[in-house]
Short mmCIF file of C-alpha atoms and ligand atoms in Angstrom, two decimals:
data_model
loop_
_atom_site.label_atom_id
_atom_site.label_comp_id
_atom_site.label_asym_id
_atom_site.label_seq_id
_atom_site.Cartn_x
_atom_site.Cartn_y
_atom_site.Cartn_z
CA MET A 1 -52.98 -175.92 73.66
CA SER A 2 -54.10 -175.78 70.19
CA ALA A 3 -52.53 -173.41 67.71
CA LEU A 4 -54.81 -170.52 68.45
CA ASP A 5 -53.66 -170.47 71.86
CA THR A 6 -49.88 -169.72 71.12
CA ALA A 7 -51.41 -167.05 68.33
CA PRO A 8 -49.24 -163.72 68.50
CA ALA A 9 -50.96 -160.41 68.83
CA THR A 10 -51.39 -158.58 65.46
CA THR A 11 -48.40 -157.48 63.84
CA SER A 12 -48.01 -155.18 61.18
CA ASP A 13 -44.86 -156.25 59.77
CA PRO A 14 -46.10 -158.39 56.06
CA ALA A 15 -43.05 -160.54 56.65
CA GLU A 16 -44.14 -161.41 60.32
CA LYS A 17 -47.45 -161.82 59.23
CA GLN A 18 -46.62 -164.17 56.28
CA VAL A 19 -44.64 -166.44 59.06
CA ASP A 20 -47.38 -166.12 61.93
CA ASP A 21 -49.83 -167.51 59.17
CA ARG A 22 -47.35 -169.85 58.02
CA VAL A 23 -46.91 -171.19 61.75
CA ASP A 24 -50.56 -171.23 62.48
CA GLN A 25 -50.98 -173.57 59.14
CA LEU A 26 -48.66 -176.01 60.52
CA LEU A 27 -49.69 -176.21 63.91
CA ALA A 28 -53.36 -176.41 62.20
CA GLU A 29 -52.04 -179.12 60.23
CA HIS A 30 -49.64 -181.14 62.61
CA ASP A 31 -50.32 -181.67 66.04
CA PRO A 32 -46.83 -181.29 67.55
CA LYS A 33 -48.28 -183.82 70.16
CA THR A 34 -49.20 -186.42 67.87
CA THR A 35 -46.99 -185.85 64.54
CA PRO A 36 -43.84 -188.24 64.35
CA ALA A 37 -40.97 -185.49 65.00
CA VAL A 38 -39.72 -186.18 61.13
CA GLU A 39 -43.31 -185.19 60.01
CA PHE A 40 -43.32 -182.56 61.89
CA LEU A 41 -40.43 -181.66 60.78
CA GLY A 42 -40.24 -181.93 57.51
CA ALA A 43 -43.50 -179.99 57.36
CA GLN A 44 -42.10 -176.94 59.05
CA TYR A 45 -39.47 -177.27 55.86
CA ASP A 46 -41.49 -177.71 53.31
CA LEU A 47 -43.65 -174.09 54.89
CA GLY A 48 -40.11 -172.26 54.63
CA LEU A 49 -40.25 -172.35 58.67
CA ALA A 50 -37.04 -174.20 59.18
CA TRP A 51 -34.27 -171.02 58.08
CA VAL A 52 -36.17 -168.74 56.99
CA HIS A 53 -33.57 -166.31 55.78
CA PHE A 54 -33.04 -169.38 53.46
CA PRO A 55 -34.45 -169.00 49.76
CA ASP A 56 -37.80 -170.00 48.71
CA GLY A 57 -37.88 -173.95 48.21
CA PHE A 58 -35.07 -174.55 50.09
CA GLY A 59 -36.49 -174.64 54.13
CA GLY A 60 -36.65 -170.31 53.91
CA LEU A 61 -38.29 -167.82 52.36
CA GLY A 62 -35.89 -165.71 52.10
CA LEU A 63 -36.65 -163.59 55.05
CA THR A 64 -34.44 -161.68 58.16
CA PRO A 65 -33.13 -164.58 60.30
CA LYS A 66 -34.20 -162.00 63.06
CA LEU A 67 -37.86 -163.94 62.17
CA GLN A 68 -36.55 -167.35 63.19
CA ARG A 69 -36.20 -166.75 66.92
CA HIS A 70 -39.95 -165.65 66.67
CA ILE A 71 -40.79 -168.90 64.40
CA ASN A 72 -38.79 -171.16 67.23
CA GLU A 73 -40.71 -169.39 70.04
CA ARG A 74 -44.13 -170.07 68.87
CA LEU A 75 -42.76 -173.80 68.28
CA ALA A 76 -41.42 -173.76 71.90
CA GLN A 77 -44.46 -172.70 73.28
CA VAL A 78 -46.23 -176.18 72.20
CA SER A 79 -43.27 -177.96 72.36
CA ALA A 80 -43.07 -178.97 68.64
CA PRO A 81 -39.74 -181.41 67.98
CA THR A 82 -36.92 -179.17 67.39
CA PRO A 83 -33.79 -180.31 64.77
CA TYR A 84 -30.68 -179.12 67.11
CA GLY A 85 -29.96 -182.22 68.95
CA ARG A 86 -30.73 -184.33 66.31
CA ASN A 87 -28.37 -183.16 64.37
CA PRO A 88 -26.31 -180.49 65.94
CA ILE A 89 -23.86 -180.16 63.58
CA GLY A 90 -26.11 -180.78 60.33
CA TYR A 91 -28.79 -178.35 61.38
CA GLY A 92 -25.65 -175.53 63.09
CA MET A 93 -23.14 -175.79 60.48
CA GLY A 94 -23.82 -178.32 57.34
CA ALA A 95 -26.91 -176.72 56.02
CA PRO A 96 -25.44 -172.84 56.35
CA THR A 97 -22.46 -174.31 54.42
CA ILE A 98 -24.33 -176.05 52.10
CA VAL A 99 -26.75 -172.98 51.32
CA THR A 100 -23.98 -170.82 51.00
CA HIS A 101 -21.99 -173.04 48.61
CA GLY A 102 -23.96 -176.13 47.57
CA SER A 103 -25.44 -176.11 43.85
CA ASP A 104 -29.40 -175.88 43.56
CA GLU A 105 -28.95 -179.89 42.83
CA GLN A 106 -27.06 -180.28 46.56
CA ARG A 107 -29.42 -178.12 48.04
CA ARG A 108 -32.42 -180.08 47.01
CA ARG A 109 -30.34 -183.54 47.70
CA TYR A 110 -29.45 -182.74 51.19
CA LEU A 111 -31.58 -179.72 52.83
CA ARG A 112 -34.43 -181.39 53.89
CA PRO A 113 -33.32 -184.60 55.61
CA LEU A 114 -30.57 -182.93 57.68
CA PHE A 115 -33.29 -181.13 59.28
CA THR A 116 -35.64 -183.30 59.51
CA GLY A 117 -32.66 -185.44 61.17
CA GLU A 118 -33.53 -188.69 58.89
CA GLU A 119 -29.58 -188.01 57.48
CA VAL A 120 -27.16 -186.63 60.42
CA TRP A 121 -24.09 -185.04 59.24
CA CYS A 122 -20.60 -184.54 60.81
CA GLN A 123 -17.48 -182.08 60.32
CA LEU A 124 -14.24 -184.02 59.18
CA PHE A 125 -12.17 -180.98 60.03
CA SER A 126 -9.29 -181.62 63.06
CA GLU A 127 -7.24 -184.28 62.60
CA PRO A 128 -4.26 -185.55 65.67
CA GLY A 129 -1.82 -182.98 63.84
CA ALA A 130 -4.30 -180.37 63.05
CA GLY A 131 -6.69 -178.57 65.16
CA SER A 132 -6.53 -174.85 66.59
CA ASP A 133 -4.24 -174.60 63.15
CA VAL A 134 -6.80 -176.77 60.75
CA ALA A 135 -5.63 -175.51 57.51
CA SER A 136 -2.02 -177.42 58.62
CA LEU A 137 -4.38 -180.64 57.75
CA SER A 138 -2.74 -183.60 56.07
CA THR A 139 -5.61 -186.05 54.59
CA ARG A 140 -5.11 -186.42 50.80
CA ALA A 141 -7.47 -186.43 47.74
CA VAL A 142 -5.93 -186.81 44.71
CA ARG A 143 -8.17 -186.93 41.45
CA ASP A 144 -8.66 -189.55 39.50
CA GLY A 145 -10.89 -188.63 36.55
CA ASP A 146 -14.24 -187.80 37.62
CA GLU A 147 -13.82 -188.57 41.73
CA TRP A 148 -11.93 -188.10 43.83
CA ILE A 149 -9.72 -190.53 46.31
CA VAL A 150 -9.10 -189.79 49.51
CA ASN A 151 -6.40 -190.99 51.92
CA GLY A 152 -6.02 -189.78 55.65
CA GLN A 153 -7.44 -189.88 59.32
CA LYS A 154 -9.64 -187.78 61.14
CA VAL A 155 -10.26 -187.33 64.49
CA TRP A 156 -12.83 -185.62 67.81
CA THR A 157 -15.43 -186.63 64.50
CA THR A 158 -18.98 -185.55 67.12
CA LEU A 159 -21.47 -188.40 65.69
CA ALA A 160 -19.73 -189.84 63.09
CA HIS A 161 -20.72 -193.04 64.18
CA LEU A 162 -24.95 -192.29 63.20
CA SER A 163 -23.89 -189.70 60.22
CA ARG A 164 -24.63 -190.61 56.75
CA TRP A 165 -22.50 -187.18 55.58
CA GLY A 166 -19.35 -185.88 56.51
CA MET A 167 -18.20 -182.39 55.51
CA LEU A 168 -14.56 -183.13 54.63
CA ILE A 169 -11.54 -180.89 54.32
CA ALA A 170 -8.60 -182.84 52.17
CA ARG A 171 -5.35 -181.41 51.20
CA THR A 172 -5.52 -181.16 46.93
CA ASP A 173 -2.09 -179.30 46.18
CA PRO A 174 0.61 -180.19 48.82
CA GLU A 175 3.03 -177.48 46.93
CA ALA A 176 0.79 -174.77 47.36
CA VAL A 177 0.93 -172.19 51.10
CA LYS A 178 -1.43 -174.30 53.76
CA HIS A 179 -4.27 -172.02 53.52
CA LYS A 180 -4.86 -172.64 49.50
CA GLY A 181 -4.15 -176.62 48.69
CA MET A 182 -7.07 -177.50 50.11
CA THR A 183 -10.78 -178.34 49.02
CA TYR A 184 -13.56 -179.46 50.42
CA PHE A 185 -16.29 -182.23 50.07
CA VAL A 186 -19.46 -183.77 51.03
CA VAL A 187 -18.21 -187.61 51.91
CA ASP A 188 -20.46 -190.48 51.89
CA MET A 189 -19.57 -192.02 55.33
CA HIS A 190 -21.08 -195.66 54.29
CA ALA A 191 -19.03 -195.26 51.33
CA PRO A 192 -16.15 -198.27 50.93
CA GLY A 193 -13.11 -197.14 53.05
CA VAL A 194 -14.67 -195.14 55.55
CA GLU A 195 -13.68 -197.04 59.34
CA VAL A 196 -15.57 -195.04 62.23
CA LYS A 197 -13.87 -195.76 65.77
CA PRO A 198 -15.75 -194.62 68.77
CA LEU A 199 -13.55 -192.32 71.43
CA PHE A 200 -14.76 -192.05 75.31
CA GLN A 201 -15.25 -189.10 77.09
CA ILE A 202 -14.77 -188.13 80.72
CA THR A 203 -18.75 -188.86 80.48
CA GLY A 204 -18.48 -192.50 79.85
CA GLU A 205 -20.08 -192.02 76.55
CA ALA A 206 -18.66 -191.52 72.96
CA GLU A 207 -19.93 -188.65 71.00
CA PHE A 208 -17.58 -188.45 69.01
CA ASN A 209 -14.86 -190.57 66.60
CA GLU A 210 -11.60 -191.34 64.89
CA VAL A 211 -12.28 -192.02 61.33
CA PHE A 212 -9.79 -193.20 58.93
CA PHE A 213 -10.16 -192.81 55.19
CA THR A 214 -8.69 -195.72 53.17
CA ASP A 215 -9.21 -194.87 49.03
CA VAL A 216 -12.25 -193.43 49.26
CA ARG A 217 -13.85 -192.29 46.22
CA ILE A 218 -15.71 -188.80 46.39
CA PRO A 219 -17.34 -187.93 42.62
CA ASP A 220 -16.32 -184.96 41.83
CA SER A 221 -19.79 -183.50 42.23
CA GLU A 222 -19.58 -183.54 45.96
CA ARG A 223 -17.39 -180.96 45.76
CA LEU A 224 -17.72 -178.13 47.67
CA SER A 225 -15.93 -175.75 47.19
CA ASP A 226 -13.72 -175.05 44.17
CA ILE A 227 -10.89 -177.01 43.72
CA GLY A 228 -7.81 -175.57 46.61
CA GLU A 229 -10.34 -173.14 47.82
CA GLY A 230 -11.92 -175.15 50.44
CA TRP A 231 -10.74 -172.88 53.10
CA ARG A 232 -12.40 -170.03 52.00
CA THR A 233 -15.80 -172.96 52.38
CA SER A 234 -14.87 -174.07 55.84
CA LEU A 235 -14.95 -170.38 57.27
CA THR A 236 -18.74 -170.32 56.74
CA THR A 237 -18.74 -174.10 58.00
CA LEU A 238 -16.39 -172.74 61.47
CA MET A 239 -18.26 -169.16 61.61
CA ASN A 240 -21.26 -170.81 62.13
CA GLU A 241 -20.04 -173.27 64.27
CA ARG A 242 -19.11 -170.88 66.69
CA VAL A 243 -22.92 -169.21 66.75
CA SER A 244 -24.33 -173.05 67.05
CA ILE A 245 -22.32 -173.93 70.01
CA GLY A 246 -22.26 -170.73 71.90
CA GLY A 247 -25.18 -168.41 69.88
CA GLN A 248 -28.48 -170.66 70.94
CA ILE A 249 -31.00 -168.16 72.16
CA GLN A 250 -33.12 -169.69 74.87
CA PRO A 251 -35.98 -167.83 76.93
CA ARG A 252 -34.90 -165.75 79.76
CA GLY A 253 -33.86 -167.86 82.65
CA GLY A 254 -34.01 -170.75 80.59
CA GLY A 255 -31.73 -173.35 79.55
CA PHE A 256 -28.91 -174.34 81.70
CA ILE A 257 -29.29 -171.16 84.55
CA GLY A 258 -33.16 -172.85 84.57
CA GLU A 259 -31.66 -176.11 85.49
CA ALA A 260 -29.37 -174.37 88.45
CA VAL A 261 -32.68 -172.69 89.25
CA LYS A 262 -34.37 -176.22 89.30
CA VAL A 263 -31.65 -177.74 91.41
CA TRP A 264 -31.72 -174.49 94.03
CA LYS A 265 -35.37 -175.10 94.29
CA GLN A 266 -35.12 -179.23 94.45
CA LYS A 267 -32.31 -178.66 97.20
CA GLY A 268 -34.25 -175.95 99.13
CA CYS A 269 -31.55 -173.74 99.58
CA THR A 270 -31.44 -170.61 101.73
CA ASP A 271 -27.85 -170.13 102.26
CA PRO A 272 -27.62 -165.40 100.86
CA ALA A 273 -23.94 -166.57 99.69
CA ARG A 274 -24.72 -169.35 97.76
CA ARG A 275 -27.92 -167.21 96.55
CA ASP A 276 -25.00 -164.60 95.53
CA GLU A 277 -23.78 -167.12 93.73
CA LEU A 278 -26.88 -167.86 91.89
CA MET A 279 -27.86 -164.28 90.52
CA LYS A 280 -24.47 -163.51 89.43
CA LEU A 281 -24.86 -166.73 87.21
CA TRP A 282 -28.51 -165.76 86.61
CA ILE A 283 -27.11 -162.08 85.45
CA ARG A 284 -24.10 -164.07 83.20
CA ALA A 285 -26.84 -165.52 81.18
CA GLU A 286 -28.93 -162.70 81.24
CA VAL A 287 -25.85 -161.08 79.38
CA LEU A 288 -25.08 -163.67 76.98
CA ARG A 289 -28.45 -164.13 75.81
CA LEU A 290 -28.82 -160.00 74.87
CA THR A 291 -25.38 -160.21 73.57
CA ASN A 292 -26.46 -163.31 71.42
CA ILE A 293 -29.58 -162.01 70.54
CA ARG A 294 -27.84 -158.39 69.12
CA ALA A 295 -25.28 -160.38 67.29
CA GLN A 296 -28.33 -162.09 65.17
CA GLN A 297 -30.11 -159.18 64.46
CA LEU A 298 -26.79 -157.50 63.24
CA ARG A 299 -26.48 -160.89 61.19
CA SER A 300 -28.16 -159.70 57.69
CA VAL A 301 -28.22 -162.56 55.46
CA GLY A 302 -26.85 -165.65 57.90
CA THR A 303 -23.38 -165.42 57.83
CA PRO A 304 -22.27 -164.55 61.39
CA GLY A 305 -19.09 -162.43 61.50
CA PRO A 306 -16.08 -162.69 64.02
CA ALA A 307 -18.21 -161.44 66.83
CA GLY A 308 -19.59 -165.15 67.13
CA SER A 309 -16.35 -165.85 69.55
CA ILE A 310 -17.87 -163.97 72.35
CA GLY A 311 -20.87 -166.05 72.73
CA LYS A 312 -18.61 -169.52 72.05
CA ALA A 313 -16.01 -167.98 74.57
CA ALA A 314 -18.64 -166.84 77.12
CA ALA A 315 -20.92 -169.57 76.77
CA ALA A 316 -17.60 -171.83 77.56
CA ASP A 317 -16.87 -170.23 80.78
CA PHE A 318 -20.58 -169.69 81.93
CA ASN A 319 -21.91 -173.52 81.23
CA THR A 320 -18.52 -174.76 82.92
CA ASP A 321 -19.38 -172.67 85.77
CA VAL A 322 -23.21 -173.02 85.91
CA SER A 323 -22.28 -177.02 86.15
CA GLU A 324 -20.05 -176.65 89.19
CA PHE A 325 -22.16 -174.78 91.02
CA CYS A 326 -25.11 -177.46 90.78
CA VAL A 327 -22.71 -179.89 91.59
CA ASP A 328 -21.52 -177.57 94.75
CA LEU A 329 -25.33 -177.64 95.68
CA LEU A 330 -25.54 -181.31 95.28
CA GLY A 331 -22.80 -181.88 97.80
CA ALA A 332 -22.12 -185.91 97.75
CA GLU A 333 -25.09 -186.21 95.84
CA GLY A 334 -23.34 -183.89 93.02
CA MET A 335 -20.34 -187.14 92.93
CA LEU A 336 -22.99 -189.71 91.99
CA LYS A 337 -23.46 -190.34 88.03
CA PRO A 338 -27.26 -191.32 88.54
CA ASP A 339 -26.17 -193.36 84.72
CA GLY A 340 -22.82 -194.75 85.55
CA TYR A 341 -20.35 -194.88 83.27
CA PRO A 342 -22.33 -196.59 80.01
CA MET A 343 -19.41 -196.63 78.12
CA ASP A 344 -21.83 -196.60 74.88
CA ARG A 345 -22.06 -193.77 71.59
CA PRO A 346 -25.27 -191.54 72.26
CA LYS A 347 -27.79 -190.58 70.04
CA HIS A 348 -27.18 -187.20 70.79
CA ALA A 349 -24.60 -184.71 71.46
CA MET A 350 -23.87 -181.24 74.06
CA LEU A 351 -27.26 -181.95 75.71
CA TRP A 352 -27.96 -181.20 79.25
CA ALA A 353 -28.43 -184.59 80.57
CA GLY A 354 -28.60 -183.48 84.63
CA PRO A 355 -26.14 -181.43 86.57
CA GLN A 356 -23.66 -184.57 87.06
CA GLN A 357 -23.16 -185.81 83.45
CA ALA A 358 -23.25 -181.84 82.14
CA PHE A 359 -20.33 -180.98 84.75
CA LEU A 360 -18.16 -183.57 83.19
CA ARG A 361 -19.57 -182.67 79.21
CA MET A 362 -19.21 -178.78 80.25
CA ARG A 363 -15.25 -179.08 80.36
CA ALA A 364 -14.89 -179.93 76.76
CA ASN A 365 -16.98 -176.44 76.02
CA SER A 366 -13.50 -174.42 76.36
CA ILE A 367 -11.84 -176.90 73.37
CA GLU A 368 -14.40 -178.08 70.84
CA GLY A 369 -15.71 -175.78 67.87
CA GLY A 370 -12.16 -173.83 68.60
CA THR A 371 -10.33 -173.26 72.26
CA THR A 372 -10.95 -170.13 74.14
CA GLU A 373 -7.40 -169.10 73.59
CA ILE A 374 -8.41 -168.97 69.25
CA MET A 375 -11.42 -166.78 70.01
CA LYS A 376 -9.73 -164.67 72.18
CA ASN A 377 -7.21 -164.31 69.03
CA ILE A 378 -9.93 -164.02 66.86
CA LEU A 379 -11.33 -161.14 69.13
CA GLY A 380 -8.44 -159.09 69.32
CA GLU A 381 -7.22 -159.58 65.76
CA ARG A 382 -10.74 -159.49 63.69
CA VAL A 383 -12.75 -157.42 66.45
CA LEU A 384 -10.21 -155.10 68.31
CA GLY A 385 -8.23 -154.88 65.40
CA LEU A 386 -4.98 -155.48 67.70
CA PRO A 387 -1.72 -157.21 65.84
CA GLY A 388 -1.54 -160.65 64.78
CA ASP A 389 -0.25 -163.25 65.93
CA VAL A 390 3.25 -164.58 65.19
CA ARG A 391 2.80 -166.60 61.54
CA THR A 392 6.01 -167.90 60.29
CA ASP A 393 4.70 -170.60 58.33
CA LYS A 394 1.89 -168.32 56.18
CA GLU A 395 3.85 -168.15 52.81
CA LEU A 396 5.61 -171.47 52.95
CA PRO A 397 4.49 -174.27 50.67
CA TRP A 398 2.46 -176.84 52.71
CA THR A 399 5.48 -179.43 52.21
CA LYS A 400 7.59 -176.98 54.07
CA VAL A 401 6.10 -176.64 56.88
CA PRO A 402 7.35 -178.18 60.02
CA ARG A 403 4.99 -181.25 61.24
CA SER A 404 5.15 -183.54 64.15
C1 FAD B 501 -15.69 -182.39 72.68
C2 FAD B 501 -15.41 -182.39 71.37
C3 FAD B 501 -16.20 -182.54 70.07
C4 FAD B 501 -15.22 -182.41 69.09
N1 FAD B 501 -15.73 -182.71 67.89
C5 FAD B 501 -15.57 -182.15 66.56
C6 FAD B 501 -16.16 -182.08 65.12
O1 FAD B 501 -17.06 -182.70 65.16
N2 FAD B 501 -15.08 -182.40 64.50
C7 FAD B 501 -13.83 -181.64 63.85
O2 FAD B 501 -12.96 -181.62 62.58
N3 FAD B 501 -13.23 -181.58 65.29
C8 FAD B 501 -13.77 -181.76 66.38
N4 FAD B 501 -13.63 -181.20 67.76
C9 FAD B 501 -11.96 -180.89 67.81
C10 FAD B 501 -11.46 -179.14 68.07
O3 FAD B 501 -11.78 -178.42 66.91
C11 FAD B 501 -10.37 -179.12 68.59
O4 FAD B 501 -10.16 -180.23 69.84
C12 FAD B 501 -9.60 -177.82 69.34
O5 FAD B 501 -9.93 -177.18 67.75
C13 FAD B 501 -8.28 -177.54 69.36
O6 FAD B 501 -7.44 -178.42 68.80
P1 FAD B 501 -6.39 -179.67 69.58
O7 FAD B 501 -7.46 -180.55 70.16
O8 FAD B 501 -5.52 -180.10 68.64
O9 FAD B 501 -5.39 -178.85 70.38
P2 FAD B 501 -4.50 -177.44 69.76
O10 FAD B 501 -4.53 -177.26 68.40
O11 FAD B 501 -3.19 -179.00 69.82
O12 FAD B 501 -4.25 -177.04 71.00
C14 FAD B 501 -3.67 -177.14 71.97
C15 FAD B 501 -3.80 -176.11 73.04
O13 FAD B 501 -2.57 -175.04 72.89
C16 FAD B 501 -3.55 -173.67 72.38
N5 FAD B 501 -3.25 -173.66 71.50
C17 FAD B 501 -3.09 -173.57 70.05
N6 FAD B 501 -2.99 -172.52 69.06
C18 FAD B 501 -2.67 -171.40 69.53
C19 FAD B 501 -2.53 -170.11 69.55
N7 FAD B 501 -2.29 -169.89 67.99
N8 FAD B 501 -2.46 -169.18 70.29
C20 FAD B 501 -3.08 -169.54 71.66
N9 FAD B 501 -2.99 -170.84 72.23
C21 FAD B 501 -2.65 -171.58 71.10
C22 FAD B 501 -5.15 -174.22 72.85
O14 FAD B 501 -6.04 -173.08 72.86
C23 FAD B 501 -4.79 -175.25 73.48
O15 FAD B 501 -4.78 -175.00 75.04
C24 FAD B 501 -14.10 -181.25 68.84
C25 FAD B 501 -13.29 -181.28 70.45
C26 FAD B 501 -13.79 -181.88 71.45
C27 FAD B 501 -13.30 -181.71 72.48
#
């Protein structure tokens, strides 16, 4: 298919026209079928089509984020390489954090190789004693001249084994209240003292890891927040994480529901009760898709609000149910995982790799990126305005907060 085959109907919106012209240019100069993914994505970045709402020169054109869907749809039609699976944490969470809080130098250094997937990113937030309540974390960063020395442990760190850079929050003032004494850094995952160990999941793969820091030195120039203001910066990461996990907008009937329809057809199903189940799932997929489109349109400059938790919580339930439905349809075959339990460390995370794999992997959707209970708390408090959860340690210095 050539660029002309995908050309959209003429638009009168000058921003959309600008974007369409650039997509035409991208496809004319880089055939998505033959251009290596890194080269194609690099050209997409240089034309401002990576995150269209980012500033000019940093992978965007300073336009409304609504136009990104239009770009993505046009590129999907020609099966162009996508950045998400190559670097899901970097693409969905690292980039918006860097563009919002980083200096121009940091944006220049990090954004392009992040988008092309040449440099994978990971998120170093959760710890053995700090998950839902991540602000209670214990990893310490102590100032030493122009550097910080980091000691501590992170856990469940997706793709840390492939990562070049990590988004790290560490405690820099233990005497401040817990939300105030943290600072946000970019850490070089190849620095001396960083140790990454696999944690195997129910799928037989270790997408995530434990990460240990022993006297790891981070230059102060790699600090992403003001000292003690790491929580505010980490909210940008967390808000984007929810949208990154639950807010993906697939074509109508595409994504996981498309996979379920495929299994339905492959099995030649005719049972009306099963058909009813499939239709209910299809309707849920469509409601989720439309809700995510609405959320994207309400977002003006890219940082999602608490409503991102709707998509995150709904997608977790939906993904679990749809993969369960597929495995039910498969009958005995559903118990057989075709690729076995490889006990390896995959290069991708969060992708659909067959119904049996998905059935096992989707269980984690209600935990990763904030549990469904926490999403409901956010929705209750920050969207519906209900009374807040009881928080007894909010005003205490971190050193006085009881910990296990
Ligand atoms: C597949 C996967 C990938 C992950 N990747 C990363 C990653 O890359 N980087 C990273 O930093 N972290 C990652 N995580 C960690 C994830 O963010 C945490 O597991 C999650 O926030 C929950 O924390 P926890 O496991 O410590 O559970 P806990 O916080 O101990 O929660 C235990 C249970 O208590 C409930 N609970 C806790 N507090 C409340 C409350 N106030 N109200 C109601 N219920 C509550 C929870 O919902 C849960 O059911 C990943 C997790 C998974 C499963």
